[in-house]
PDB file of C-alpha atoms and ligand atoms in Angstrom:
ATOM      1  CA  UNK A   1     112.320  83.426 102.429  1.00  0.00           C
ATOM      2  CA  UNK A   2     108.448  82.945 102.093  1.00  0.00           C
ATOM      3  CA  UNK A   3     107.143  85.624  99.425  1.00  0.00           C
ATOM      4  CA  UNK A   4     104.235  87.357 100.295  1.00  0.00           C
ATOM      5  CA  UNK A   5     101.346  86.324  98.998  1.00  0.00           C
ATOM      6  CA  UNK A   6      99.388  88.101  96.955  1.00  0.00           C
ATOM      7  CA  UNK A   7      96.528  88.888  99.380  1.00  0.00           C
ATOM      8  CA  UNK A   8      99.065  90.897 101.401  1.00  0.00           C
ATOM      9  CA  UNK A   9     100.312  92.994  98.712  1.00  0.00           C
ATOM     10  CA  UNK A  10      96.946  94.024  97.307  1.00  0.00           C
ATOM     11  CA  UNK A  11      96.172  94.985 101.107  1.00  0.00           C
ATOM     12  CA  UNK A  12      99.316  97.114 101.007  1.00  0.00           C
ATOM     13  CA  UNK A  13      98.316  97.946  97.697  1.00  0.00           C
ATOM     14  CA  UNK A  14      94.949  99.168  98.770  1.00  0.00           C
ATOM     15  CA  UNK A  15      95.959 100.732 101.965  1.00  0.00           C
ATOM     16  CA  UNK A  16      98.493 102.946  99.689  1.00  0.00           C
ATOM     17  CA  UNK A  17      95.817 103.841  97.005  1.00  0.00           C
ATOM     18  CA  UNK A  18      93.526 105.035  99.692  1.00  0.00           C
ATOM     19  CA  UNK A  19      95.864 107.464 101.321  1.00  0.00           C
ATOM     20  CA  UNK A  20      96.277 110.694 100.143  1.00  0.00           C
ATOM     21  CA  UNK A  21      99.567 112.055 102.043  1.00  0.00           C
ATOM     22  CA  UNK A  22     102.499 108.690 102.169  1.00  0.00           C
ATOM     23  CA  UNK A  23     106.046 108.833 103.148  1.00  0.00           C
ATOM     24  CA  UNK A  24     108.514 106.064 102.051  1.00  0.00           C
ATOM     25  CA  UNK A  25     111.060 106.029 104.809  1.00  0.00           C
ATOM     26  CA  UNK A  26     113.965 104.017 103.662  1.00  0.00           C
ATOM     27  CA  UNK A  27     117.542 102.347 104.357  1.00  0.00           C
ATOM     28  CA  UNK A  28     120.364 100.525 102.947  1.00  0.00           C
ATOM     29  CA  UNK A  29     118.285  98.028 101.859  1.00  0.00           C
ATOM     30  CA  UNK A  30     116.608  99.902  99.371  1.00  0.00           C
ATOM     31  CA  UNK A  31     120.177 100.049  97.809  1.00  0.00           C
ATOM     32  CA  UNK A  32     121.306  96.835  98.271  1.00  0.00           C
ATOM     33  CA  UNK A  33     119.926  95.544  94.626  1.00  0.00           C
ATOM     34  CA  UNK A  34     122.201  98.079  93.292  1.00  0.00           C
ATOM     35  CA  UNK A  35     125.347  96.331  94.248  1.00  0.00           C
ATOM     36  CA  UNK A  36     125.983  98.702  97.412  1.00  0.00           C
ATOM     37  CA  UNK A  37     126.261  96.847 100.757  1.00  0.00           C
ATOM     38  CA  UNK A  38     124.729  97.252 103.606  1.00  0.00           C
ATOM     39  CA  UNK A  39     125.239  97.912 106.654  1.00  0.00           C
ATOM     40  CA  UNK A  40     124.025  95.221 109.441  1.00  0.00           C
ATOM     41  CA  UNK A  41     122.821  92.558 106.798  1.00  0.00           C
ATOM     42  CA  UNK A  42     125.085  89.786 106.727  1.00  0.00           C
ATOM     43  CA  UNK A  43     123.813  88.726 103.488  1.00  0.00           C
ATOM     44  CA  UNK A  44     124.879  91.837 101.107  1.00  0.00           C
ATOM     45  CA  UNK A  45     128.274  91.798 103.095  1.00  0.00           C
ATOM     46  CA  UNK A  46     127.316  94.501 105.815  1.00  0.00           C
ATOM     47  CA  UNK A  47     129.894  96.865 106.089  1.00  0.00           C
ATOM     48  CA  UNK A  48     130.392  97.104 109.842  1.00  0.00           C
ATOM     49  CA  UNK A  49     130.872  93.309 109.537  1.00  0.00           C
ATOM     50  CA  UNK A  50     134.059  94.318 107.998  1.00  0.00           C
ATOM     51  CA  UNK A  51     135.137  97.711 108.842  1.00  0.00           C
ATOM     52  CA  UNK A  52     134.723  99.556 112.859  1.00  0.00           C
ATOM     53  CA  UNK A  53     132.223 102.269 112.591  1.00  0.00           C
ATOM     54  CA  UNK A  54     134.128 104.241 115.617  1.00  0.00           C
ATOM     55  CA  UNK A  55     137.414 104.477 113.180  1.00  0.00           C
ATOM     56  CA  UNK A  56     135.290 105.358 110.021  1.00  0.00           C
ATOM     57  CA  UNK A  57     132.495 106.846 111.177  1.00  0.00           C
ATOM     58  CA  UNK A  58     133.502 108.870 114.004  1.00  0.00           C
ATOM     59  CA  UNK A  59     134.794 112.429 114.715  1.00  0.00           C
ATOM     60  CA  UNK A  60     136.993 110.284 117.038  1.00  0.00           C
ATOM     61  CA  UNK A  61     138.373 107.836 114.061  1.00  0.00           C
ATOM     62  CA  UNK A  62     139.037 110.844 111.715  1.00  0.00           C
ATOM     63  CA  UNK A  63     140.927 113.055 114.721  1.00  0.00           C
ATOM     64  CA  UNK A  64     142.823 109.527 114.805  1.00  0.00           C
ATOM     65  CA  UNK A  65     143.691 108.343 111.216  1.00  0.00           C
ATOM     66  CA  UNK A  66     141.840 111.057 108.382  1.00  0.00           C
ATOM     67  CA  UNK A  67     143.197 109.663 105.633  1.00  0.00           C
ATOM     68  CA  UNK A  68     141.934 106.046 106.404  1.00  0.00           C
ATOM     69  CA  UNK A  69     138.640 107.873 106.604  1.00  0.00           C
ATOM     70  CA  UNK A  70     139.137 109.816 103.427  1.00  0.00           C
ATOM     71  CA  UNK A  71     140.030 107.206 101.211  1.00  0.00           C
ATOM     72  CA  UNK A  72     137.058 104.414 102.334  1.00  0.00           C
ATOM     73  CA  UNK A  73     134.564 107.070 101.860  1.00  0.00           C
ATOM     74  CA  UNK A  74     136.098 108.003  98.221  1.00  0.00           C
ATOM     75  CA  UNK A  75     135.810 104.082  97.691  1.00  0.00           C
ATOM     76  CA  UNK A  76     132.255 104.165  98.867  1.00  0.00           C
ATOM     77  CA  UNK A  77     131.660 107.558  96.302  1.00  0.00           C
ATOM     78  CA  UNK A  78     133.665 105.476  93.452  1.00  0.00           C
ATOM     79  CA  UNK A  79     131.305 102.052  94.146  1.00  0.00           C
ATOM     80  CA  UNK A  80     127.947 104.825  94.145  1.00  0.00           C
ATOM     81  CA  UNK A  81     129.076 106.059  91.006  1.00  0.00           C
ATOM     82  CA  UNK A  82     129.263 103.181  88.724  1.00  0.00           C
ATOM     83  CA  UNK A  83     126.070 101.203  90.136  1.00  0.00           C
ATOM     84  CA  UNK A  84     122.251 102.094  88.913  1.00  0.00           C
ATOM     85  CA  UNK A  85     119.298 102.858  90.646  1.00  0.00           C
ATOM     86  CA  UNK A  86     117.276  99.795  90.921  1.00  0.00           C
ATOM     87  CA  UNK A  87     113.746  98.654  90.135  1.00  0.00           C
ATOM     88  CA  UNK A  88     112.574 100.492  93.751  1.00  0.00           C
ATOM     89  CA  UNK A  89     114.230 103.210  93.133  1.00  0.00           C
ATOM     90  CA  UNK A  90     111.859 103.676  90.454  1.00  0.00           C
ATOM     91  CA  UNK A  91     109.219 102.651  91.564  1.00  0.00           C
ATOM     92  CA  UNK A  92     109.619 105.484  93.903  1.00  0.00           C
ATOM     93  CA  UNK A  93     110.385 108.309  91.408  1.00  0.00           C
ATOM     94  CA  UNK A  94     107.445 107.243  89.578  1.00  0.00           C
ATOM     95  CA  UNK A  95     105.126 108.853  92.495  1.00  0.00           C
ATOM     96  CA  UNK A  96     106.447 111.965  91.115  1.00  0.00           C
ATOM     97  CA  UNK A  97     104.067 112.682  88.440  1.00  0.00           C
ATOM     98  CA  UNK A  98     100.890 111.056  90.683  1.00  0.00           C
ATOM     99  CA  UNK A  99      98.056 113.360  90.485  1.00  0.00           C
ATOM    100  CA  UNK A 100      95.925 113.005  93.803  1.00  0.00           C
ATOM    101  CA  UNK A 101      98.856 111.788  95.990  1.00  0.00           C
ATOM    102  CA  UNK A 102     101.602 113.545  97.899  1.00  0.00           C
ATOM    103  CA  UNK A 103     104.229 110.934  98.433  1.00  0.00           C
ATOM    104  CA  UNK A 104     107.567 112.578 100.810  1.00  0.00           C
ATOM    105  CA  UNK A 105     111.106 110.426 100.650  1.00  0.00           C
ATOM    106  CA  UNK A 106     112.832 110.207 103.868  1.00  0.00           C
ATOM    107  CA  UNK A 107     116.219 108.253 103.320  1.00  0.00           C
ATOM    108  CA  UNK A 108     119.147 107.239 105.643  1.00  0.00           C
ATOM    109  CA  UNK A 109     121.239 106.617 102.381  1.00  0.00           C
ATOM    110  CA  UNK A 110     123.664 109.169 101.675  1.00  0.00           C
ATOM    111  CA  UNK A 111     124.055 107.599  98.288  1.00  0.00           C
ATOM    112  CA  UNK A 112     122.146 110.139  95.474  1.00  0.00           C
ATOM    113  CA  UNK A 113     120.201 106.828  93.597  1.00  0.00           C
ATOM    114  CA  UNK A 114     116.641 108.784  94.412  1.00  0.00           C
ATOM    115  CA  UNK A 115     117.697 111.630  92.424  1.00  0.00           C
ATOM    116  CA  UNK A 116     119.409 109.607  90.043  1.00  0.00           C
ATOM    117  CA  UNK A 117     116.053 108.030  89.311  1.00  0.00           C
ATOM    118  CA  UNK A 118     114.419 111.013  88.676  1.00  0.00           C
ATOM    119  CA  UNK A 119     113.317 112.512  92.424  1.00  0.00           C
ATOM    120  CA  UNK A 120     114.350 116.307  92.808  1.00  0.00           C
ATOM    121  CA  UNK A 121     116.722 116.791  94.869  1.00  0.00           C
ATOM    122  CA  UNK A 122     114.230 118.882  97.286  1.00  0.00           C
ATOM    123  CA  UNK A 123     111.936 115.764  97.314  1.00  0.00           C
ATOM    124  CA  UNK A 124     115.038 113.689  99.412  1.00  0.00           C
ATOM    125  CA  UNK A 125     114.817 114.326 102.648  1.00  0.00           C
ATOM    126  CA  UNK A 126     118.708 112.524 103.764  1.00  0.00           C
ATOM    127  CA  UNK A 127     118.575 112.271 107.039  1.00  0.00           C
ATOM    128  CA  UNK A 128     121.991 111.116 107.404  1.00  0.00           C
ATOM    129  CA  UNK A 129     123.451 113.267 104.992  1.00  0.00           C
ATOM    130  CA  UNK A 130     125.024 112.860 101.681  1.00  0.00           C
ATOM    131  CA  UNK A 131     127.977 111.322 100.454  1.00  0.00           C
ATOM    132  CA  UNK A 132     127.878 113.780  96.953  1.00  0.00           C
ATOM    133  CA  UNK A 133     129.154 116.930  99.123  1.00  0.00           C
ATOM    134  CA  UNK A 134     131.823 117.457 101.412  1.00  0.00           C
ATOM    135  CA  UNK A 135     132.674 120.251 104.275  1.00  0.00           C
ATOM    136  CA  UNK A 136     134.497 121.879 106.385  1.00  0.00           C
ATOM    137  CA  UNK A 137     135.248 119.849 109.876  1.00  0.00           C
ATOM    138  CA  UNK A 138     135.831 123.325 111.787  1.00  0.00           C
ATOM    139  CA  UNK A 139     132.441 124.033 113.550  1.00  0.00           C
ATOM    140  CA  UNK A 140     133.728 127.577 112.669  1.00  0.00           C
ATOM    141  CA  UNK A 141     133.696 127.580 108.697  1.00  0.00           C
ATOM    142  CA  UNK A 142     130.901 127.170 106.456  1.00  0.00           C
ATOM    143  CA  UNK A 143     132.733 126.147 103.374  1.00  0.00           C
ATOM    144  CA  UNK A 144     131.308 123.175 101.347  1.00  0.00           C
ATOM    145  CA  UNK A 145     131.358 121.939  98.053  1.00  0.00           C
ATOM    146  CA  UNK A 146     130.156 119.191  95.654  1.00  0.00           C
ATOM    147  CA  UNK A 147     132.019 115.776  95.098  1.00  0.00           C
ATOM    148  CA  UNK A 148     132.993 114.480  91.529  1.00  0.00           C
ATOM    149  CA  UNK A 149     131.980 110.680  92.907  1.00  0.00           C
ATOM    150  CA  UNK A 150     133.991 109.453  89.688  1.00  0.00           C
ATOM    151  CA  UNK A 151     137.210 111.399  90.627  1.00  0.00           C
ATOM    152  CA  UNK A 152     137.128 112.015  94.546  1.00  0.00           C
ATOM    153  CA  UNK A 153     139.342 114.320  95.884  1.00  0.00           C
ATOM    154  CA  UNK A 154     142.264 112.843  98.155  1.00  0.00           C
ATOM    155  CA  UNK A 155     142.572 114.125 102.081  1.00  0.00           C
ATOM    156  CA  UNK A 156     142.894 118.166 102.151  1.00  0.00           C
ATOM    157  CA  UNK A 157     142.722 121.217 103.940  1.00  0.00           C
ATOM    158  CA  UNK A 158     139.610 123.582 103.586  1.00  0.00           C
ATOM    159  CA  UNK A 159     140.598 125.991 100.805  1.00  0.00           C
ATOM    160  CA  UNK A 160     138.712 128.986 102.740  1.00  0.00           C
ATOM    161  CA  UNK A 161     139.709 128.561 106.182  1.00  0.00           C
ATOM    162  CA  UNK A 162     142.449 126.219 105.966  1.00  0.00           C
ATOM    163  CA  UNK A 163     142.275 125.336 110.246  1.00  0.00           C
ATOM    164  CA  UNK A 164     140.969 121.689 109.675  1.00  0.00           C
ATOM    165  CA  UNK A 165     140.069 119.404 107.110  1.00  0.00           C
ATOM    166  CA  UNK A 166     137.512 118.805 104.572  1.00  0.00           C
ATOM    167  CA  UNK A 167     134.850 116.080 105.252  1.00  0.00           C
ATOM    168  CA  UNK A 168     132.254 114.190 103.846  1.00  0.00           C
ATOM    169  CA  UNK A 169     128.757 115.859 104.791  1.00  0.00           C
ATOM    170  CA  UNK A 170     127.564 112.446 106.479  1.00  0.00           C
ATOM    171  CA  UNK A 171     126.533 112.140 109.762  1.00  0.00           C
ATOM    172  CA  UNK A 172     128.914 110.466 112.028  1.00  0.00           C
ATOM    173  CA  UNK A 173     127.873 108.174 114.989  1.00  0.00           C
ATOM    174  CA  UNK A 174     127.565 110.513 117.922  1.00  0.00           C
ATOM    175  CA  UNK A 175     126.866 113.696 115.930  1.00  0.00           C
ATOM    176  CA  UNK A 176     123.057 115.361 115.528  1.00  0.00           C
ATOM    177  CA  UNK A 177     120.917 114.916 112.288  1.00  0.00           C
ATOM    178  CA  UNK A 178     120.881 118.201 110.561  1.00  0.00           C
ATOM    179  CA  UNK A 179     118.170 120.049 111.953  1.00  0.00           C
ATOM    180  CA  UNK A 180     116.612 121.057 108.898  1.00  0.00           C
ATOM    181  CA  UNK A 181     116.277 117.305 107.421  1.00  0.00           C
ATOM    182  CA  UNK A 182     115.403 116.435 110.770  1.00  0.00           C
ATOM    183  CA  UNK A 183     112.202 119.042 111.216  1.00  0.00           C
ATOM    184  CA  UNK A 184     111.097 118.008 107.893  1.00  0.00           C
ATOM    185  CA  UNK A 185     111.152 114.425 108.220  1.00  0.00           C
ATOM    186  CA  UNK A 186     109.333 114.945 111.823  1.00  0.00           C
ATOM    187  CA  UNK A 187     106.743 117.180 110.071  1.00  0.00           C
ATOM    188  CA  UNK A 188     106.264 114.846 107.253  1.00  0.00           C
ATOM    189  CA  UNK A 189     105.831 111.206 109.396  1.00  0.00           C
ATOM    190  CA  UNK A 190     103.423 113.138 111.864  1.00  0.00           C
ATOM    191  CA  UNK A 191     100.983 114.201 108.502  1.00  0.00           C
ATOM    192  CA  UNK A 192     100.839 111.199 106.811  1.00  0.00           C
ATOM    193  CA  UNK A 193      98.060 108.543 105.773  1.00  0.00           C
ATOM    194  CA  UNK A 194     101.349 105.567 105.584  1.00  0.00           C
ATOM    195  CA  UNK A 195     104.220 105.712 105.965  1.00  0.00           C
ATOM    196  CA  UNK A 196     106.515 102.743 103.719  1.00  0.00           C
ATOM    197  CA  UNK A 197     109.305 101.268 105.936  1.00  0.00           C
ATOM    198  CA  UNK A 198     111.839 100.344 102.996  1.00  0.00           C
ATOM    199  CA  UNK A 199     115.063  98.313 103.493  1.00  0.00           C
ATOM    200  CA  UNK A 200     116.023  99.826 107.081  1.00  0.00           C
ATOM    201  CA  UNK A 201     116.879  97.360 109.968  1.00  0.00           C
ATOM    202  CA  UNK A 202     115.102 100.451 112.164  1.00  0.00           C
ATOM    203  CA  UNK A 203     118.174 100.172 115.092  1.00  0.00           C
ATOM    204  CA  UNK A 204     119.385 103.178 114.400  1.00  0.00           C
ATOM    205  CA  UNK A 205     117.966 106.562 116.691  1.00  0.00           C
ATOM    206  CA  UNK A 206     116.682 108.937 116.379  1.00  0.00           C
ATOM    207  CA  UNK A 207     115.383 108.066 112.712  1.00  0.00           C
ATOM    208  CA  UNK A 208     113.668 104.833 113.457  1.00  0.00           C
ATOM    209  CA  UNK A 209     111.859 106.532 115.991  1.00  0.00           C
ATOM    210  CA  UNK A 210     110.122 108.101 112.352  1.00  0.00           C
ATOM    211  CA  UNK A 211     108.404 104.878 112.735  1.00  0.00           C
ATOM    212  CA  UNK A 212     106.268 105.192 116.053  1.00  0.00           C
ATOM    213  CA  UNK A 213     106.029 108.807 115.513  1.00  0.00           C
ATOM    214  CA  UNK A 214     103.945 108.265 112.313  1.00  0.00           C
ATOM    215  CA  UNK A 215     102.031 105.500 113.956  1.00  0.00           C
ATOM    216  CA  UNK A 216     101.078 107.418 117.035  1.00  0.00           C
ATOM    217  CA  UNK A 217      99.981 110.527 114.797  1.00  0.00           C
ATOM    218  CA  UNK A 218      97.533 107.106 113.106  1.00  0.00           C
ATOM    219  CA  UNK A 219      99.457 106.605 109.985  1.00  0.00           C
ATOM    220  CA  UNK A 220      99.382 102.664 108.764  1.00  0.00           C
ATOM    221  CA  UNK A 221     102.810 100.980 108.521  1.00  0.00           C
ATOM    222  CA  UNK A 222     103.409  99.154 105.873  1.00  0.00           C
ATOM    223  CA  UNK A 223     106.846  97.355 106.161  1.00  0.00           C
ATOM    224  CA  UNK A 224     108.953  96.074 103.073  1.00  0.00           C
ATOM    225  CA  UNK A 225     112.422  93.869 104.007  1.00  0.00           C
ATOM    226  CA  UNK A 226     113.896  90.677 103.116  1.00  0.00           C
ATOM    227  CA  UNK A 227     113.781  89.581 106.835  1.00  0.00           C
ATOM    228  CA  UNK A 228     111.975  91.060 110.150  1.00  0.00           C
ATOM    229  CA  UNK A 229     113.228  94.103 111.335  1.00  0.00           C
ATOM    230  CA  UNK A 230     113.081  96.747 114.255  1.00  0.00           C
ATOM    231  CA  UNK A 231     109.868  97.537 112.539  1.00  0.00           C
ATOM    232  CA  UNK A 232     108.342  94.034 112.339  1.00  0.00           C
ATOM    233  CA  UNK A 233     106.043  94.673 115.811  1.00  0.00           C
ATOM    234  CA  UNK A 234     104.684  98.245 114.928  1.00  0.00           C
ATOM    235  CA  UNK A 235     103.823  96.899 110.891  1.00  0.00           C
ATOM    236  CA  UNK A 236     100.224  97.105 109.971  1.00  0.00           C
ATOM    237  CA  UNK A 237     101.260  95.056 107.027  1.00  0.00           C
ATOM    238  CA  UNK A 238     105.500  93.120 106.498  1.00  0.00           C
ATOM    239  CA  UNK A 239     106.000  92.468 103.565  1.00  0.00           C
ATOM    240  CA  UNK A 240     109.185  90.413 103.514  1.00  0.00           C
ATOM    241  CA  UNK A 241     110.913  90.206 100.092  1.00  0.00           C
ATOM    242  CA  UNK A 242     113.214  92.227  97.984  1.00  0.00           C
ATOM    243  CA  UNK A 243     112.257  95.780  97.328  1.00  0.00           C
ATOM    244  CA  UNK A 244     112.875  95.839  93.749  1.00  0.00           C
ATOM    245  CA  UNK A 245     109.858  93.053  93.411  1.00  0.00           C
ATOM    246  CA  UNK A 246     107.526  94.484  96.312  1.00  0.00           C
ATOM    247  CA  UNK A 247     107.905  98.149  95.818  1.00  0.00           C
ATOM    248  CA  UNK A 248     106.768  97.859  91.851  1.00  0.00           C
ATOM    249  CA  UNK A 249     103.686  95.613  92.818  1.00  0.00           C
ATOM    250  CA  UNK A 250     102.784  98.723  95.344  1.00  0.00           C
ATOM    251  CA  UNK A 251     103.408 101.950  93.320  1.00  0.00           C
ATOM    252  CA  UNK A 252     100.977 102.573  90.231  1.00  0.00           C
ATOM    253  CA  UNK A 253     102.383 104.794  87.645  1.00  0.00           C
ATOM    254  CA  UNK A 254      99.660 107.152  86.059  1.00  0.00           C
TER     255      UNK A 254
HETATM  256  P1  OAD B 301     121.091  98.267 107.879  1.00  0.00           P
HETATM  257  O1  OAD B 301     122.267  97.670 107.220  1.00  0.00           O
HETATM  258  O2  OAD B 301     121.100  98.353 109.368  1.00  0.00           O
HETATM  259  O3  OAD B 301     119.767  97.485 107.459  1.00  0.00           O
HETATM  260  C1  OAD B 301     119.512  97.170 106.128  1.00  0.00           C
HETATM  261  C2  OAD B 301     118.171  96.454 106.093  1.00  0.00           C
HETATM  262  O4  OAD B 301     117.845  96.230 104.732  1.00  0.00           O
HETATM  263  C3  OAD B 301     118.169  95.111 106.796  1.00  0.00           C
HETATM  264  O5  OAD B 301     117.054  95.063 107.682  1.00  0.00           O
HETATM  265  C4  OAD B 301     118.003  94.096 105.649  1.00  0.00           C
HETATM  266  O6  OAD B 301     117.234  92.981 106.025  1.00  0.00           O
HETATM  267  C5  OAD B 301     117.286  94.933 104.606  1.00  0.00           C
HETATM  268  N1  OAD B 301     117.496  94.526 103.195  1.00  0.00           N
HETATM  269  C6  OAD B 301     118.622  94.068 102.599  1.00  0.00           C
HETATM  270  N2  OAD B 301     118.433  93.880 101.280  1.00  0.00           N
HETATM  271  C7  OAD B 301     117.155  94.241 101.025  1.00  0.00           C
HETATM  272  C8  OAD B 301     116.353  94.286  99.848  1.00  0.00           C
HETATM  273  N3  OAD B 301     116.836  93.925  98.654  1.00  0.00           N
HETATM  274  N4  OAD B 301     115.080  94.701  99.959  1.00  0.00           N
HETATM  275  C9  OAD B 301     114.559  95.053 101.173  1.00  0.00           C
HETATM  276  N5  OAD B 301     115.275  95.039 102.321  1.00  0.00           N
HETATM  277  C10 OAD B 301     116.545  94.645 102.254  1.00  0.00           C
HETATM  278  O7  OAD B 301     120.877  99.693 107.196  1.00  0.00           O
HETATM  279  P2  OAD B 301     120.067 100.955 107.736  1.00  0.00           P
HETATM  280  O8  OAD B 301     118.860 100.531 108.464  1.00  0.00           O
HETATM  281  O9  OAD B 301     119.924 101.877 106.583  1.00  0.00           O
HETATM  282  O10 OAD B 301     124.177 105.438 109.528  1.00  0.00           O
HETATM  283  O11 OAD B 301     121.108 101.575 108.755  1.00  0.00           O
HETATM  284  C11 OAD B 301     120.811 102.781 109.368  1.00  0.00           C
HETATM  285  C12 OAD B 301     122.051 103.592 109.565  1.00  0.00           C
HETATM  286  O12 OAD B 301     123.039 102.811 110.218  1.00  0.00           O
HETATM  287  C13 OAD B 301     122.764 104.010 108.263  1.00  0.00           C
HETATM  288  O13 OAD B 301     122.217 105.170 107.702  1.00  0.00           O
HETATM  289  C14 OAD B 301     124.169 104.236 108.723  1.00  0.00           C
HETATM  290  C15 OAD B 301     124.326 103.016 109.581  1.00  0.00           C
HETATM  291  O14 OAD B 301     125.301 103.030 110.538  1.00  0.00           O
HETATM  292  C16 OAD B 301     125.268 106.166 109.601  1.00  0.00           C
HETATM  293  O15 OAD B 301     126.271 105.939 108.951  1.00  0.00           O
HETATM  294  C17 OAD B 301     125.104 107.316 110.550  1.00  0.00           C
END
């Protein structure tokens, strides 16, 4: 991997300093220093290298096997729990407490290391859900409820309706992103000055198409991943390298 050199990160730098409104739109990569894997990259053992999205991540998979689904996601909950957020992490919850700058976090993670670093939970927009709740399957109940990640509870029945099963409030492949994240990530990438592309491979629709939508509104890109990307062509700036030594260089604390 050639490290960017220092030119390029005090143009990112600068580009970031100058901009008033900045989202930081970011994937599995940005979690990937923590010790949780990703998804596509074959380097931190992507998970659909190893496991079939359709059985796990699926309405189809659970109708077909739930407690297979069940128990990997309480394994995923049980990995989230004992890692740390990581030096981007950080980095982002710094921007916090910045003064003249209104920074937005759009994430496809459902893990909770944002908040865990410090980010309210109303400054997370998670697109694809979250992994710290579950909910009722029955498009007819509105039960939900938070998950003890340490001690996840096995397959069961929704306590209020009890007509289906409880889930983990994810999104699964072939269901919509929740409006509500959805309208506020769309608001956000269309207002911005830059918008950070962190750790995403940017395959997966509708949220990479975050990325042109803040680009056509004339936000700059400024892309941050250990290898090109979906958003390599659209960057105003790539910054390939880890995101727990770029993001740090980019973010100034007050
Ligand atoms: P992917 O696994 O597709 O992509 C992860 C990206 O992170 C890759 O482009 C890697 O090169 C990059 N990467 C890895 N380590 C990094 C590091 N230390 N610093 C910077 N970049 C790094 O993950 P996502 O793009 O998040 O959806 O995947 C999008 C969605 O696909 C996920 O939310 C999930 C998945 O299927 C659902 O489950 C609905």
């Amino acid at each position: 991997m050639n490290l960017p050199t220092e030119d390029l990160i005090n143009s990112a730098r600068d580009i970031i300093k100058q901009s008033e409104r900045i989202v930081a739109f970011s994937g599995a990569g940005l979690s990937a220093e923590s010790g949780i894997a990703t998804f596509r990259d074959h380097k931190t053992g992507a998970l659909w290298d190893k496991y079939d999205p359709t059985q796990l991540a699926s309405q189809e998979g659970f109708r077909h096997d739930r407690k297979l689904v069940i128990d990997w996601y309480n394994w995923r909950r049980q990995n989230i729990q004992a890692v740390k957020p990581n030096s981007a992490h950080q980095a982002l919850a710094k921007t916090k407490t910045l003064q003249n700058q209104t920074w937005q976090h759009v994430t496809q993670n459902v893990d909770n290391l944002l908040e865990r670093s410090g980010l309210d939970e109303e400054q997370v927009i998670h697109l694809h859900g979250t992994i710290t709740r579950n909910h009722c399957n029955s498009g007819n109940c509105d039960f939900s409820e938070q998950v003890d990640l340490a001690n996840p509870s096995p397959l069961s029945q929704c306590p209020q309706c009890n007509n289906d099963y409880l889930r983990p409030s994810v999104v699964w492949f072939g269901e919509a992103l929740p409006d509500h994240a959805w309208g506020k990530a769309q608001d956000a990438c269309s207002n911005c000055d830059t918008l950070v592309v962190i750790g995403t491979s940017a395959q997966v629709y509708p949220a990479a198409n975050l990325i042109p939508i803040a680009k056509q509104a004339g936000a700059k890109i400024i892309v941050v991943n250990t290898q090109s990307s979906g958003a390599s062509g659209i960057a105003n700036i790539e910054l390939i390298g880890a995101a727990g030594d770029i993001l740090p260089q980019l973010i100034d604390s007050e």
